[in-house]
Coordinates of C-alpha atoms and ligand atoms in Angstrom, one line a residue:
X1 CA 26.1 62.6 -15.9
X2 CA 29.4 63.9 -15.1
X3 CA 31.0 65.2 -11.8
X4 CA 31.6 68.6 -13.7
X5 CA 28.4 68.4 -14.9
X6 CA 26.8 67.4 -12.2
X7 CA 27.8 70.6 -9.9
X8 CA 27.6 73.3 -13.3
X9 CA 23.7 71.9 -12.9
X10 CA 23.7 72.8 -9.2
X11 CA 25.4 75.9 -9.3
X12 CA 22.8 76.8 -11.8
X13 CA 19.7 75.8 -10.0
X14 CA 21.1 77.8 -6.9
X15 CA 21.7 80.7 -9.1
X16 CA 17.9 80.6 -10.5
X17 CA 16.4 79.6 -6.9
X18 CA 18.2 82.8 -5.3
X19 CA 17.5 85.2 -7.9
X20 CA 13.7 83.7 -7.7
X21 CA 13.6 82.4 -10.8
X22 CA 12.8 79.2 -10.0
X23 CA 9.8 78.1 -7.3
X24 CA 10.6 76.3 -4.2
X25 CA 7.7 73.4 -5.7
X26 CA 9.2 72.6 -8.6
X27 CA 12.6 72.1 -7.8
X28 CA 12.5 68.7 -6.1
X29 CA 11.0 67.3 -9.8
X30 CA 14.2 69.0 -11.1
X31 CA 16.7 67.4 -9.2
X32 CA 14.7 64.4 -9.5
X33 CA 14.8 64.4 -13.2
X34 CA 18.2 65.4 -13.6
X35 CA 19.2 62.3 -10.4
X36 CA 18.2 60.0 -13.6
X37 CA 20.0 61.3 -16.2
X38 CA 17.2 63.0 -17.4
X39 CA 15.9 59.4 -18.9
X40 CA 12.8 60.3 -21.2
X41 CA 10.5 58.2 -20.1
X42 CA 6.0 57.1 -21.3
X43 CA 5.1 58.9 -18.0
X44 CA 6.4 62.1 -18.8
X45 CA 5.6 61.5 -22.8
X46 CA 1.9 60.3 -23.0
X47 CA 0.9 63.3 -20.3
X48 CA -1.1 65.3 -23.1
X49 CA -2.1 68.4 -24.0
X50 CA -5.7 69.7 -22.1
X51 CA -8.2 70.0 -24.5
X52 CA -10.1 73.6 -25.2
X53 CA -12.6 72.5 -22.8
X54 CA -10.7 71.0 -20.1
X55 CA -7.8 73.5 -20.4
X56 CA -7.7 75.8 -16.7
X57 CA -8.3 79.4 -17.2
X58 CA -7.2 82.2 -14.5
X59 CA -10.8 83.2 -14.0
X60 CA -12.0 80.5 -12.7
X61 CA -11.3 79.2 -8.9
X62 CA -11.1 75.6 -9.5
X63 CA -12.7 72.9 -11.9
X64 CA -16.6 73.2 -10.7
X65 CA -16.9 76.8 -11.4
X66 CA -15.2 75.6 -14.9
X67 CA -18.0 72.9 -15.4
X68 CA -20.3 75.7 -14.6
X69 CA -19.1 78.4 -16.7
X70 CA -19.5 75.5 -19.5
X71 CA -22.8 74.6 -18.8
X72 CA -23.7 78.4 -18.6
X73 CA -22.5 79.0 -21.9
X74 CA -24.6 75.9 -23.2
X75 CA -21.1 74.0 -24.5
X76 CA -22.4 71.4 -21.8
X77 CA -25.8 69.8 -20.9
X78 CA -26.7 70.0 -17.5
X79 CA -25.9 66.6 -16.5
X80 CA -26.4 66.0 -12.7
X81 CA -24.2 63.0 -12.3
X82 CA -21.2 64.3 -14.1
X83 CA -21.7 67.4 -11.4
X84 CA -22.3 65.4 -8.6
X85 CA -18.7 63.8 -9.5
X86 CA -17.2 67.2 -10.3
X87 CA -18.7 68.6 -6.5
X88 CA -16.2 65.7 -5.1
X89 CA -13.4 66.4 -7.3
X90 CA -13.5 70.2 -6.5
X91 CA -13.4 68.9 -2.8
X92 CA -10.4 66.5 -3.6
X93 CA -8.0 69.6 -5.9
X94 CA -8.6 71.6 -2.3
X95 CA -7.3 68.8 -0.7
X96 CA -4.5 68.2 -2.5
X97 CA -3.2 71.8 -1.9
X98 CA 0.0 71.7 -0.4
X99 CA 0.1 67.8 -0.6
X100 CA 3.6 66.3 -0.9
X101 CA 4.4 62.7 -0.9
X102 CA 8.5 63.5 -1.0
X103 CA 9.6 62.0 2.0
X104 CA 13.4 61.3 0.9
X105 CA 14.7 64.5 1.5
X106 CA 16.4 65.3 5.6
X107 CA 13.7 68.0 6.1
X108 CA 10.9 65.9 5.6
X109 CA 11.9 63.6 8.5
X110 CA 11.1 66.5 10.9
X111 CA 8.0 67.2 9.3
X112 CA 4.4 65.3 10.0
X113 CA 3.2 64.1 6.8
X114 CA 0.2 64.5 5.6
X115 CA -2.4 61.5 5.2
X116 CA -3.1 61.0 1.5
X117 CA -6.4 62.0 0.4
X118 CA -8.3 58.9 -0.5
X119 CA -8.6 58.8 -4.7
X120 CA -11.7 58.0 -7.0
X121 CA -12.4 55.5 -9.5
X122 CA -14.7 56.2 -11.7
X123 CA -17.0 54.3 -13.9
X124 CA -19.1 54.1 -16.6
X125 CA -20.5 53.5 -19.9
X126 CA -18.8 55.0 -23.0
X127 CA -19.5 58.8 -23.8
X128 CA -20.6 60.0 -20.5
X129 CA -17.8 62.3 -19.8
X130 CA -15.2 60.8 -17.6
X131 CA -12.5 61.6 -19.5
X132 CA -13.9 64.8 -19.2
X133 CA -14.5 65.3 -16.0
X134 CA -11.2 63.5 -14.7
X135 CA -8.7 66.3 -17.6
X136 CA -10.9 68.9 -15.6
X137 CA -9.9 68.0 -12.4
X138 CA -6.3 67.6 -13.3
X139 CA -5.8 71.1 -15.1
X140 CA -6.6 72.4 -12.0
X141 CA -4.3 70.4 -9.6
X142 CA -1.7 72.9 -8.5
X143 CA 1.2 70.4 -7.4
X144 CA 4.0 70.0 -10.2
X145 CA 4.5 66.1 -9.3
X146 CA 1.3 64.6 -10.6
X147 CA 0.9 62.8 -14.3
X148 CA -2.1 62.2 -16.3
X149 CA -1.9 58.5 -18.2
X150 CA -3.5 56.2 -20.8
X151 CA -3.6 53.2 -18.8
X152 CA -2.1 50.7 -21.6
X153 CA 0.8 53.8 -22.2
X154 CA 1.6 53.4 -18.3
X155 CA 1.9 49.7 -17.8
X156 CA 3.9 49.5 -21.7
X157 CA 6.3 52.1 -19.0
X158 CA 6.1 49.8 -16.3
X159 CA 7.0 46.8 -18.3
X160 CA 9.9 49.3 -20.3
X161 CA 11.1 50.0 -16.4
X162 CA 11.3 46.7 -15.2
X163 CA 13.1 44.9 -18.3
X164 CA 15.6 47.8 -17.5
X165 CA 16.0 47.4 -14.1
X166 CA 16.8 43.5 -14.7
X167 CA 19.0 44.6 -17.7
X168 CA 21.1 46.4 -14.8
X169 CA 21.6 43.7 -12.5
X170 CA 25.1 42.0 -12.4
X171 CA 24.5 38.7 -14.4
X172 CA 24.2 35.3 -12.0
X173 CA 26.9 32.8 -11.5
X174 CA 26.3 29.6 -12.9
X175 CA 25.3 26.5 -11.2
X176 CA 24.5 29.7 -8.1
X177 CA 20.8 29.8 -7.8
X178 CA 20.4 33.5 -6.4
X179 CA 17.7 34.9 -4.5
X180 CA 14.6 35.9 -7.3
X181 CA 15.3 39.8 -7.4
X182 CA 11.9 41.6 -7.0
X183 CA 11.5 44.6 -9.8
X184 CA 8.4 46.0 -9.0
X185 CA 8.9 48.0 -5.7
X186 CA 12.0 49.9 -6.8
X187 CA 9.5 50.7 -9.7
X188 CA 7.4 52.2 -8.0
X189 CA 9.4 54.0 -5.8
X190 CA 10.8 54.8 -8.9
X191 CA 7.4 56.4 -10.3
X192 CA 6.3 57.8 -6.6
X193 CA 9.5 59.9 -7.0
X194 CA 8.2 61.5 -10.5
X195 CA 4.0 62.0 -9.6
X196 CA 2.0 62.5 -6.4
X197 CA -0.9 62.2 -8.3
X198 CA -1.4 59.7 -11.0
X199 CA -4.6 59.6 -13.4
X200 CA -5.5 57.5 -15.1
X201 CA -7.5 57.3 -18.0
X202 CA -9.4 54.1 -19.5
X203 CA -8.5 51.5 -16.7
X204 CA -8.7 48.2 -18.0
X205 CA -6.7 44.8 -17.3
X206 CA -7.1 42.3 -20.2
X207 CA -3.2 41.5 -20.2
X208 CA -1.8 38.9 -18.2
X209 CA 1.0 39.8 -17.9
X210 CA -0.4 43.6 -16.4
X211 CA -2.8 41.3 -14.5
X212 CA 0.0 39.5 -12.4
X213 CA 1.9 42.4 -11.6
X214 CA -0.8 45.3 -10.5
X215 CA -2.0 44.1 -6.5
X216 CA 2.3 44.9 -6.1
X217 CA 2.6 47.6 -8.1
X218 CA -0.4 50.0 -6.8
X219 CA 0.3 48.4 -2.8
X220 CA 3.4 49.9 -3.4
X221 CA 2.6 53.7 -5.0
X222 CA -0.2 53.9 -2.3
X223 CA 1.8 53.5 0.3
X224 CA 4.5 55.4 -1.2
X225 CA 1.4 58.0 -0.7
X226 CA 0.8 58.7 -4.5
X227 CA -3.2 59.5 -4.7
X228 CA -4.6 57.8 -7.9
X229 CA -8.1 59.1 -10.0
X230 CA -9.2 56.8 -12.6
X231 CA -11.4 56.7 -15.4
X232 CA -13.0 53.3 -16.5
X233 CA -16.1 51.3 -18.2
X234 CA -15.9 48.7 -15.5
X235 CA -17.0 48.6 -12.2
X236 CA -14.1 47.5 -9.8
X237 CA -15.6 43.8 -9.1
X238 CA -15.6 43.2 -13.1
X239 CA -12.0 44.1 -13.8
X240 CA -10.2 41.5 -15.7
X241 CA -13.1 39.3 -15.9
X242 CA -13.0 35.9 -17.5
X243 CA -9.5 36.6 -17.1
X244 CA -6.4 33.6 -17.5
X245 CA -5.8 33.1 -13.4
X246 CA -7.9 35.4 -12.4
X247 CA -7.7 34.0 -8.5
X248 CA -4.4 35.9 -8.7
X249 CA -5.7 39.6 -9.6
X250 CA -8.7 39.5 -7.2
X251 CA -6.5 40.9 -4.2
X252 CA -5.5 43.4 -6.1
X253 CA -9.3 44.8 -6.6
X254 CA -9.6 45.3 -2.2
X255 CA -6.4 47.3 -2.4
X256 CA -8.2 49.2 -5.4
X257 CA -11.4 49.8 -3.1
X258 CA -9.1 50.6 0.2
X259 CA -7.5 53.4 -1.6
X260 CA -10.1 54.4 -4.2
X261 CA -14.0 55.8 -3.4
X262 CA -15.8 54.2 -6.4
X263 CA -17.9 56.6 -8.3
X264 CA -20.2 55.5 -10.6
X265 CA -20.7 58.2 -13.6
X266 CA -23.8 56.7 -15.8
X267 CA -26.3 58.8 -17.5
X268 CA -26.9 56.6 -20.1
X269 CA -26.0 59.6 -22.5
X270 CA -23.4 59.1 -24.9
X271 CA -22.3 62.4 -25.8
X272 CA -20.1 61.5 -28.4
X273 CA -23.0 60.6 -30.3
X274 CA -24.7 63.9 -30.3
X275 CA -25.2 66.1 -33.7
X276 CA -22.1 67.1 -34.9
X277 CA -21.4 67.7 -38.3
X278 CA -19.3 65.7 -40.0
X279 CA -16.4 65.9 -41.6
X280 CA -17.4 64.4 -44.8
X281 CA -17.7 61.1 -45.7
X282 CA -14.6 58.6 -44.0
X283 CA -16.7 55.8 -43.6
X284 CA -16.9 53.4 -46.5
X285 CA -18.4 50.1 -47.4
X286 CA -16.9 47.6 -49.7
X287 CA -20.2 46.9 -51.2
X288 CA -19.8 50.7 -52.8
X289 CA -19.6 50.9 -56.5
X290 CA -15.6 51.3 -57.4
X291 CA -14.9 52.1 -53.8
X292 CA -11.2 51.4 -53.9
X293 CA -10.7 53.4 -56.8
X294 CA -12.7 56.4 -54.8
X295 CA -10.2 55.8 -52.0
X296 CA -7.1 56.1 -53.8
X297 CA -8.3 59.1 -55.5
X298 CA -9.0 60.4 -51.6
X299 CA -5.8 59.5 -50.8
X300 CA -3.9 61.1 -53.9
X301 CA -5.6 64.6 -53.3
X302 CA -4.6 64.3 -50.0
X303 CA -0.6 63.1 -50.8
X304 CA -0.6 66.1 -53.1
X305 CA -0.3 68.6 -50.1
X306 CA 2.7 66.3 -49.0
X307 CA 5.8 67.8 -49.9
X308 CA 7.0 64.1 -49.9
X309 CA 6.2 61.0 -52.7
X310 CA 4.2 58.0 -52.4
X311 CA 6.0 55.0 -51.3
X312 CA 6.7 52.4 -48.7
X313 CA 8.1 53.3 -45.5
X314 CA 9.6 51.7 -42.5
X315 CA 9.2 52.8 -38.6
X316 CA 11.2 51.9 -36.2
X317 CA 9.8 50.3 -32.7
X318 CA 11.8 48.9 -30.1
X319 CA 14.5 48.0 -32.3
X320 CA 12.3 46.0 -34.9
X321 CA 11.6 47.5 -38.5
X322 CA 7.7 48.0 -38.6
X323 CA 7.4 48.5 -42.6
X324 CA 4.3 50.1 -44.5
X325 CA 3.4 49.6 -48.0
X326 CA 1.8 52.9 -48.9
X327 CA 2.3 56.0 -47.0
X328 CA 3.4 59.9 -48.4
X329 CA 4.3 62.2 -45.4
X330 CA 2.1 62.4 -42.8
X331 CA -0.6 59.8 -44.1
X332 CA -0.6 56.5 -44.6
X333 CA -2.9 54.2 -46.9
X334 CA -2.5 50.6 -44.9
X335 CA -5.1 47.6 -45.2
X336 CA -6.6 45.9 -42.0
X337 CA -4.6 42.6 -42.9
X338 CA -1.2 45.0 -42.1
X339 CA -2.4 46.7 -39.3
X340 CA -4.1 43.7 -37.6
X341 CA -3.0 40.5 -38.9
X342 CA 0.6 40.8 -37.9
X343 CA 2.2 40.2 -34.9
X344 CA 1.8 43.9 -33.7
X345 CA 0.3 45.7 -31.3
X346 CA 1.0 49.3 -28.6
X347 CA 4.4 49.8 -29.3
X348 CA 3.7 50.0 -32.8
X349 CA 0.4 52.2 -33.1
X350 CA 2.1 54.7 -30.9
X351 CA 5.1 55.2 -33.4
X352 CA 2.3 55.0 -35.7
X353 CA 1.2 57.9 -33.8
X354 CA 4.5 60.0 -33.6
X355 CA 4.5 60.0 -37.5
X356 CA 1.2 59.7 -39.1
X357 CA -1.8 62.2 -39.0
X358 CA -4.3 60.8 -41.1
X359 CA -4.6 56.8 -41.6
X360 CA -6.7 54.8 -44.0
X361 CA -7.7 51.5 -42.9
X362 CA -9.2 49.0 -45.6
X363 CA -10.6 45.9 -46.3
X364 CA -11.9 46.1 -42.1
X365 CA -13.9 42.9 -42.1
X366 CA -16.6 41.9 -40.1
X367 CA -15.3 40.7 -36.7
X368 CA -16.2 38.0 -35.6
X369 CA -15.0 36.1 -32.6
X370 CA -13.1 33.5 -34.3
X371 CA -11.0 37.2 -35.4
X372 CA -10.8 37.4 -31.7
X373 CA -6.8 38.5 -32.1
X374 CA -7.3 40.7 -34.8
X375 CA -10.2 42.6 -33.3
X376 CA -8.2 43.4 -29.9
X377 CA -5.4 44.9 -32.5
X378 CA -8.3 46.8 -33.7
X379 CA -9.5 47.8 -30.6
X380 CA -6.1 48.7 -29.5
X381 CA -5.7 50.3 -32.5
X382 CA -8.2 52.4 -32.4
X383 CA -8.0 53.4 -28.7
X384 CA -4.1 54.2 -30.1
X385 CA -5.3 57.0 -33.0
X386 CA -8.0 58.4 -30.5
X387 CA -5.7 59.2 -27.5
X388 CA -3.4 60.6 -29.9
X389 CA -6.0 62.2 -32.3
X390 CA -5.0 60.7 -35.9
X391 CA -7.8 60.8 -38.3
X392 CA -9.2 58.0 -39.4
X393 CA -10.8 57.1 -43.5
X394 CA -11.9 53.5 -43.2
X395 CA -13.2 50.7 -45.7
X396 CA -15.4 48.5 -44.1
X397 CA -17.6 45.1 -44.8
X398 CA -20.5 46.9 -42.6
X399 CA -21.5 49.6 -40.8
X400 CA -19.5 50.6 -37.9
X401 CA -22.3 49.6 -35.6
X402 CA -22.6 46.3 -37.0
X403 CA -18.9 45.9 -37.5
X404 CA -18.4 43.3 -34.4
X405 CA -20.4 40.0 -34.6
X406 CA -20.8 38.5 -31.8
X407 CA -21.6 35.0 -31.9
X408 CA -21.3 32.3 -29.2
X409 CA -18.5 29.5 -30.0
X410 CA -17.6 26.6 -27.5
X411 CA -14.5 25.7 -29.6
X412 CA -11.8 26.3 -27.1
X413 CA -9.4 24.7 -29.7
X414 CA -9.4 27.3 -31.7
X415 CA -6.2 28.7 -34.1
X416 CA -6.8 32.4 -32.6
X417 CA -7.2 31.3 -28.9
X418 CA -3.9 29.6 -29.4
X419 CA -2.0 32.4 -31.2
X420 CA -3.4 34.1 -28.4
X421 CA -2.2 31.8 -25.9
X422 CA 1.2 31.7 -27.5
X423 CA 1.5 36.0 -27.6
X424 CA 0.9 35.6 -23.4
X425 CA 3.0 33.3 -23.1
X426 CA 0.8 30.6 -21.9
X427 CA 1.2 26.8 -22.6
X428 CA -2.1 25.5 -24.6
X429 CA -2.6 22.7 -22.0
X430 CA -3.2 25.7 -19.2
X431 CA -4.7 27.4 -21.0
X432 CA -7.2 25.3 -23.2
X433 CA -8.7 24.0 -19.5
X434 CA -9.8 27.1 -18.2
X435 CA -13.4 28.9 -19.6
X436 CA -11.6 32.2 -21.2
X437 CA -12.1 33.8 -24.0
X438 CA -15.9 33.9 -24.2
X439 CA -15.6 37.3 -26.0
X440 CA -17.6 39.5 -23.5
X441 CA -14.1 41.6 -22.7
X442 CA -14.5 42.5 -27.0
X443 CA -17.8 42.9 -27.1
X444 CA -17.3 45.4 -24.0
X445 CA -14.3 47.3 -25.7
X446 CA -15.9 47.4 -28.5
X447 CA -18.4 49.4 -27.7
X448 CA -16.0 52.0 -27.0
X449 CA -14.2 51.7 -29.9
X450 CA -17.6 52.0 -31.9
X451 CA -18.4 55.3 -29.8
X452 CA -14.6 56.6 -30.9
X453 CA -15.2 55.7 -34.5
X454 CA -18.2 57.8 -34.7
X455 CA -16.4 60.7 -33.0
X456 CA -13.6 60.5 -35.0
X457 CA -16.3 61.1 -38.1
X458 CA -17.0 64.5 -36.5
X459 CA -15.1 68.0 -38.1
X460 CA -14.5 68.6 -34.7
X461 CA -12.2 65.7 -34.6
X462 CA -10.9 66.2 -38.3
X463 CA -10.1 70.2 -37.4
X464 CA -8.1 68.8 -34.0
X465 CA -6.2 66.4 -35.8
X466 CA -4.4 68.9 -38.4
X467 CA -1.1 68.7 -37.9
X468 CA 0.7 71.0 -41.0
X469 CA -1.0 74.3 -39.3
X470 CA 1.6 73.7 -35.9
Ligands
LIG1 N1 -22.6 67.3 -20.3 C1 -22.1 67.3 -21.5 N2 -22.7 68.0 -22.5 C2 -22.2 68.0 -23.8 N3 -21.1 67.3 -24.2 C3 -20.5 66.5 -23.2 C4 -21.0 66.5 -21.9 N4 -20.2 65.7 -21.2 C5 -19.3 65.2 -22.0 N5 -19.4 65.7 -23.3 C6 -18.6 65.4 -24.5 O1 -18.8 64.1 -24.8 C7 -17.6 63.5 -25.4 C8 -17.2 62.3 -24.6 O2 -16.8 62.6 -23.3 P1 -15.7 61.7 -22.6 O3 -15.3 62.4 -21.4 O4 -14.6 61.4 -23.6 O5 -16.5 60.4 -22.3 P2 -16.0 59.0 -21.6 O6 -14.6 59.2 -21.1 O7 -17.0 58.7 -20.5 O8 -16.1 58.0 -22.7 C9 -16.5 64.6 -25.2 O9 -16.3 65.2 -26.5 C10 -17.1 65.6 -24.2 O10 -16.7 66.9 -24.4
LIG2 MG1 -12.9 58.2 -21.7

């Protein structure tokens, strides 16, 4: 930004701050934004909208009267460890009143800061209403600084933010070996700057590369005093397990514990799975009678109410051309083979995201583990039109709940293990000696991607989803 600018911008901010138009809160996330250039950035962009039941409301004091009101009105089931969680989460948005983590400006020097409250990790099986609980938390949170993430969505950031921060370092002399420049604090100071609170949902390491990098990264943002809540199916100790190197992550889960009171949320209820009518038939099987002709005459009805034609199109992601065979406005007809079998993955569903409200997936087969790669696309994939609530109309060898096969193989020479190898970066030697890649980590995620499915079958989810009405 420019000198000129730069002061035109202050001038302003003084001119709202005296005439009160501006609270005394929010204007260190002001300067802070505008200090870098205003750079758009995952944080600020995957931080989504609260859902009708989540969303705060004036007359209530704080997220457990919330919960209350909803069970009251019989939208929720009584559920006693989803309150039990919610009675320390109350506790914790009381705490975090008046909770700053700025210490970079001159006043703050003078002033004691405040210990961090300690933040909670929460676990459990799919459908028992983490999420849920964690959104209602957050809506209430009065502090401006504090994000709400999909874990894969932060660390694609993080990775973003440190290629960057390289990018900007003067280039090294030849023949000059210079000291190994260290990314990941400034990144983090970086992100402490933007969020006093950070929560997460869905934590879950099964990237290396995130593995390597997170025992620095989170040292860093606690001590920077940033308070973290997370949502997970894991339990801390089984983080990453089976994991390439895993030796190297395990530090990272006592720094975890140290700052994070584990919670365990597990009523064995999947609520997702709960009546709910359904939005007509999106699940198909390829053993239907003329099913693909049924589908394209789906897909047709629906490209008539596209003011666009029927034709290939081409997304850009990072810089690379991501190209489509069949899509008409906002839906897209693709096959499992393009979604999955390509060299693609985040980066590429989220654009997916940004464009598309409806998708058809077909020809899903059944995945078995030697499809180990393709069904952690899937899974990604899936995770990707959830968070972001695209509709789903699938063809499918087998019934979602029998979709994943999971079958026990001791061939650690196999083509998928080394494509997978070869995506991380690994050398086959490394990686061919270690027991990995026994499948549990899929079979895990899978289950949750299973549990999404049949939510995404619902109206509810349908309804959500329409895009043309905002
Ligand atoms: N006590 C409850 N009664 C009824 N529905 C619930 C209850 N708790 C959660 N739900 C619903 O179940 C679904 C799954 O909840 P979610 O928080 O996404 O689960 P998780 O994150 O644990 O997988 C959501 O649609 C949520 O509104
Ligand atoms: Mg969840």
């Amino acid at each position: 930004m420019a000198a000129g600018e730069a002061s035109l911008v202050a001038l302003g901010l003084h001119f709202c701050r005296k005439n009160k138009l501006l609270s005394k809160s929010t204007l260190p996330s002001i300067i802070s934004c505008i200090r870098r250039g205003l750079a758009t950035s995952v944080l600020s962009q995957t931080v989504e909208e609260p859902s009708a039941t989540t969303s705060p409301s004036s007359s209530f004091g704080g997220p457990l009267e919330h919960y209350n009101s909803l069970i009251r009105d019989g939208q929720l089931r009584e559920d006693l460890q989803q309150r039990a969680v919610m009675e320390k989460l109350e506790q914790m948005q009381k705490n975090l009143r008046g909770y700053s983590n700025d210490r970079s400006s001159f006043f703050s020097k003078f002033i004691s800061q405040r210990k961090p409250p300690k933040g909670y990790y929460i676990y459990g099986d799919v459908g028992t209403g983490k999420t849920m609980v964690m959104d209602m938390f957050y809506n209430y949170v009065e502090t401006e600084k504090k994000k709400r993430v999909h874990f894969h969505g932060f660390m694609l950031d993080v990775h973003k933010r440190i290629h960057r921060l390289k990018q900007s370092l003067p280039k090294r002399k030849a023949g000059k070996m210079a000291k190994a420049y260290d990314p990941i604090a400034p990144v983090a100071e970086e992100i402490s700057e933007e969020a006093c609170l950070l929560c997460f949902d869905e934590f879950q390491v099964t990237d290396i590369a995130d593995a390597m990098i997170l025992k620095q990264l989170f040292e860093n943002l606690f001590l920077k005093g940033v308070v973290v809540v997370a949502t997970s199916n894991r339990p801390p100790d089984d983080l990453y397990k089976n994991g390439l190197q895993r030796v190297n992550f395990v530090p990272f889960i006592a720094v975890l514990k140290e700052y994070c009171q584990t919670l365990r949320l597990d009523s064995g209820i999947d609520y997702r799975r709960r009546n709910c009518p359904a939005a007509g038939k999106l699940v198909y099987l390829s053993s239907e009678p003329n099913v693909d002709a049924t589908l394209d005459k789906l897909f047709d009805d629906m490209a008539f109410k596209q003011n666009d034609i029927t034709r290939p199109r081409s997304l850009k992601v990072n810089g690379r051309i991501l190209t489509l065979d069949k899509a008409c406005g906002t839906i897209a007809d693709c096959t499992f083979e393009e979604l999955c079998n390509r060299p693609i993955g985040a980066s590429d569903y989220l654009e997916m995201c940004a464009v598309f409200d409806t998708i058809f997936i077909r020809n899903i087969p059944l995945l078995t583990l030697n499809k180990k790669t393709q069904a952690r696309r899937f899974i990604t994939l899936i995770d990707t039109l959830y968070e972001h609530k695209v509709r789903v109309v699938l063809l499918a060898e087998a019934p979602l709940d029998e979709l994943f096969v999971w079958e026990h193989h001791d061939d650690h020479d196999h083509h998928d293990t080394h494509v997978l190898l070869d995506d991380l970066g690994i050398t086959r030697d490394s990686g061919s000696s270690l027991a990995i890649f026994t499948g549990e980590e899929e079979v895990f995620a899978f289950q949750r991607t299973v549990s999404r499915l049949t939510e995404m079958q619902t109206e509810e989810y349908w309804v959500a989803g329409e895009r043309s009405s905002k």
